[in-house]
CSV table of C-alpha atoms and ligand atoms in Angstrom, one decimal:
chain,number,residue,atom,x,y,z
A,1,MET,CA,0.0,0.0,0.0
A,2,ASN,CA,1.3,3.4,-0.9
A,3,THR,CA,1.4,5.8,2.0
A,4,ASN,CA,3.4,8.5,0.4
A,5,ARG,CA,1.2,11.6,0.4
A,6,LEU,CA,3.6,13.9,-1.5
A,7,SER,CA,3.9,14.0,-5.3
A,8,ALA,CA,7.4,13.5,-6.7
A,9,THR,CA,7.6,17.2,-7.6
A,10,ILE,CA,6.6,18.4,-4.2
A,11,ALA,CA,8.9,16.0,-2.5
A,12,LYS,CA,11.8,17.2,-4.6
A,13,ALA,CA,10.9,20.9,-3.9
A,14,LEU,CA,10.7,20.2,-0.2
A,15,ASN,CA,14.0,18.3,-0.2
A,16,ASP,CA,15.7,21.1,-2.1
A,17,GLN,CA,14.3,23.7,0.4
A,18,MET,CA,15.5,21.5,3.3
A,19,THR,CA,19.0,21.6,1.8
A,20,LYS,CA,18.7,25.4,1.2
A,21,GLU,CA,17.9,25.9,4.9
A,22,ALA,CA,21.0,23.8,5.8
A,23,HIS,CA,23.0,26.0,3.4
A,24,ALA,CA,21.6,29.1,5.2
A,25,SER,CA,22.8,27.7,8.5
A,26,GLN,CA,26.3,27.2,7.0
A,27,ILE,CA,26.2,30.8,5.6
A,28,TYR,CA,25.4,32.2,9.0
A,29,LEU,CA,28.0,30.0,10.7
A,30,SER,CA,30.7,31.3,8.3
A,31,TYR,CA,29.7,34.9,8.7
A,32,ALA,CA,29.7,34.5,12.5
A,33,ALA,CA,33.2,33.0,12.4
A,34,TRP,CA,34.3,35.8,10.2
A,35,ALA,CA,32.7,38.4,12.5
A,36,ASP,CA,34.4,36.8,15.5
A,37,SER,CA,37.8,36.8,13.8
A,38,GLN,CA,37.4,40.6,13.1
A,39,GLY,CA,36.7,41.2,16.8
A,40,TYR,CA,33.0,41.7,16.4
A,41,GLY,CA,31.9,39.4,19.3
A,42,GLY,CA,28.4,40.7,19.6
A,43,THR,CA,27.7,40.3,15.9
A,44,ALA,CA,29.2,36.8,16.0
A,45,ASN,CA,26.9,35.9,18.9
A,46,PHE,CA,23.8,37.1,16.9
A,47,LEU,CA,24.9,35.2,13.8
A,48,PHE,CA,25.8,32.0,15.7
A,49,ARG,CA,22.3,32.1,17.2
A,50,HIS,CA,20.8,32.6,13.8
A,51,ALA,CA,22.7,29.6,12.3
A,52,GLN,CA,20.8,27.5,14.8
A,53,GLU,CA,17.5,28.9,13.7
A,54,GLU,CA,18.2,28.0,10.2
A,55,ARG,CA,19.0,24.5,11.3
A,56,ASN,CA,15.7,24.3,13.0
A,57,HIS,CA,14.0,25.3,9.7
A,58,MET,CA,15.8,22.5,8.0
A,59,MET,CA,14.6,20.1,10.7
A,60,LYS,CA,11.0,21.2,10.3
A,61,ILE,CA,11.0,20.4,6.6
A,62,LEU,CA,12.8,17.1,7.1
A,63,GLU,CA,10.1,16.1,9.7
A,64,TYR,CA,7.3,17.2,7.4
A,65,ILE,CA,8.6,15.1,4.5
A,66,LEU,CA,8.8,12.1,6.8
A,67,LYS,CA,5.4,12.6,8.3
A,68,ARG,CA,3.9,12.7,4.8
A,69,GLY,CA,5.4,9.4,4.0
A,70,ALA,CA,7.9,10.6,1.4
A,71,GLU,CA,11.6,10.1,1.2
A,72,VAL,CA,14.1,12.5,2.8
A,73,LYS,CA,17.2,13.0,0.7
A,74,VAL,CA,20.1,14.4,2.6
A,75,THR,CA,22.6,15.7,0.1
A,76,ALA,CA,25.8,17.7,0.0
A,77,ILE,CA,25.5,21.4,1.1
A,78,PRO,CA,27.0,23.9,-1.2
A,79,ALA,CA,29.9,25.9,0.3
A,80,PRO,CA,28.9,29.1,2.1
A,81,PHE,CA,29.4,32.4,0.2
A,82,LYS,CA,32.6,34.5,0.4
A,83,ASN,CA,33.3,36.2,3.6
A,84,PRO,CA,32.0,39.8,4.0
A,85,THR,CA,34.4,42.6,3.4
A,86,SER,CA,33.0,44.8,6.3
A,87,LEU,CA,30.2,44.8,8.8
A,88,ASN,CA,28.1,46.9,6.5
A,89,ASN,CA,28.7,44.4,3.7
A,90,CYS,CA,27.9,41.5,6.1
A,91,PHE,CA,24.5,42.9,6.9
A,92,GLU,CA,23.8,43.6,3.2
A,93,LYS,CA,24.7,40.0,2.4
A,94,VAL,CA,22.4,38.7,5.2
A,95,TYR,CA,19.5,40.8,3.8
A,96,GLU,CA,20.1,39.6,0.2
A,97,HIS,CA,20.3,36.0,1.4
A,98,GLU,CA,17.0,36.3,3.2
A,99,VAL,CA,15.2,37.8,0.2
A,100,ASP,CA,16.6,34.9,-1.9
A,101,ASN,CA,15.3,32.4,0.6
A,102,THR,CA,11.9,34.0,0.6
A,103,ASN,CA,11.7,33.7,-3.2
A,104,SER,CA,12.6,30.1,-2.9
A,105,ILE,CA,9.9,29.5,-0.3
A,106,TYR,CA,7.3,31.2,-2.5
A,107,LYS,CA,8.2,28.7,-5.3
A,108,VAL,CA,7.2,25.8,-3.1
A,109,VAL,CA,4.0,27.6,-2.0
A,110,LYS,CA,3.1,28.2,-5.7
A,111,LEU,CA,3.8,24.6,-6.6
A,112,SER,CA,1.6,23.3,-3.7
A,113,LEU,CA,-1.1,25.7,-4.9
A,114,SER,CA,-0.9,24.5,-8.5
A,115,GLU,CA,-1.1,20.8,-7.3
A,116,GLY,CA,-3.9,21.5,-4.8
A,117,ASP,CA,-1.7,20.0,-2.1
A,118,TRP,CA,-3.3,21.9,0.8
A,119,ALA,CA,-1.4,20.1,3.5
A,120,THR,CA,1.9,21.4,2.0
A,121,TRP,CA,0.4,24.8,1.3
A,122,ASN,CA,-0.7,25.0,4.9
A,123,PHE,CA,2.7,23.8,6.2
A,124,MET,CA,4.6,26.3,4.1
A,125,GLN,CA,2.6,29.3,5.5
A,126,TRP,CA,4.7,29.0,8.7
A,127,PHE,CA,7.7,29.7,6.5
A,128,VAL,CA,6.0,32.6,4.7
A,129,LYS,CA,5.4,34.2,8.1
A,130,GLU,CA,8.9,33.4,9.3
A,131,GLN,CA,10.4,35.0,6.2
A,132,ILE,CA,8.6,38.3,7.0
A,133,GLU,CA,10.3,38.2,10.4
A,134,GLU,CA,13.7,37.2,9.0
A,135,GLU,CA,13.6,40.0,6.4
A,136,THR,CA,12.5,42.5,9.1
A,137,LEU,CA,15.4,41.4,11.3
A,138,ALA,CA,17.8,41.8,8.4
A,139,MET,CA,16.4,45.2,7.5
A,140,ASN,CA,16.8,46.3,11.1
A,141,LEU,CA,20.4,45.4,10.9
A,142,LEU,CA,20.8,47.4,7.8
A,143,ASP,CA,19.0,50.4,9.4
A,144,LYS,CA,21.2,50.3,12.4
A,145,ILE,CA,24.5,50.3,10.4
A,146,LYS,CA,23.1,52.9,8.0
A,147,ILE,CA,22.3,55.3,10.9
A,148,ALA,CA,25.8,54.5,12.4
A,149,GLY,CA,27.5,55.6,9.1
A,150,GLY,CA,27.5,52.6,6.8
A,151,GLU,CA,30.9,51.9,5.4
A,152,LYS,CA,32.2,55.1,7.1
A,153,ILE,CA,31.2,54.0,10.6
A,154,GLU,CA,33.7,55.2,13.2
A,155,ASN,CA,35.4,52.7,15.5
A,156,ASN,CA,33.6,53.8,18.7
A,157,THR,CA,30.2,53.6,17.1
A,158,LEU,CA,31.2,50.2,15.7
A,159,TYR,CA,32.0,49.1,19.2
A,160,SER,CA,28.6,50.1,20.6
A,161,LEU,CA,26.7,48.6,17.6
A,162,ASP,CA,28.5,45.3,18.0
A,163,ARG,CA,27.7,45.3,21.8
A,164,ASP,CA,24.1,46.1,21.0
A,165,LEU,CA,23.8,43.1,18.7
A,166,GLU,CA,24.8,40.7,21.4
A,167,LYS,CA,21.5,41.6,23.1
A,168,THR,CA,19.4,41.8,19.9
A,169,PRO,CA,16.5,39.2,20.2
A,170,ASP,CA,16.2,36.4,17.6
A,171,ASP,CA,12.8,37.5,16.5
A,172,ALA,CA,11.5,40.8,15.1
A,173,THR,CA,8.0,42.1,16.0
A,174,SER,CA,5.4,41.1,13.4
A,175,ALA,CA,3.1,43.8,12.0
A,176,GLU,CA,0.1,41.8,13.1
A,177,ASP,CA,1.3,42.0,16.7
A,178,VAL,CA,1.4,45.8,16.7
A,179,THR,CA,-1.4,47.9,18.2
A,180,ALA,CA,-1.9,51.7,18.5
A,181,ASP,CA,-0.8,51.5,22.1
A,182,LYS,CA,2.2,49.4,21.3
A,183,PRO,CA,3.5,50.6,18.0
B,1,OFO,FE1,15.3,29.8,7.1
B,1,OFO,O1,15.0,31.6,7.2
B,1,OFO,FE2,16.6,32.6,7.0
B,1,OFO,O2,17.2,31.9,5.5
């Protein structure tokens, strides 16, 4: 009896997205190691924490594929991107990466819609929401460094920004959680 509830196309798309999340984790890991080697301990702490989040995303997809009775294919992960050239560049790269991942998630959503696979469509909505947060978090990083001077940031400001990042929470506030009293 066939208990596989995913089509071959959806199973492949989910396996690919699972690998992409593992890749994301490696990217954050490598940027974190770079930040630490440059003396940006606060930034490194933030990025190391985020590497774990990406691994959690990978696990969610892996678990979903298994629960739908399809085959998980753990494959090689591409090497992370080149190291950033500055903290400003690091935050730009983080933002670009998140937008790229959002687009990739949208493709899986579109596919599930076209196949009428509502279980996968529903599962993927968690990722759609998560990507809004991830993009907001990345945008906040860019805002912070832009206000601090971007590429021209002075060393003492760099120091405070880096310290600040150590305490930056892992999640950004979602628009739907905002009220007039708590903007
Ligand atoms: Fe998995 O959310 Fe970032 O990439």
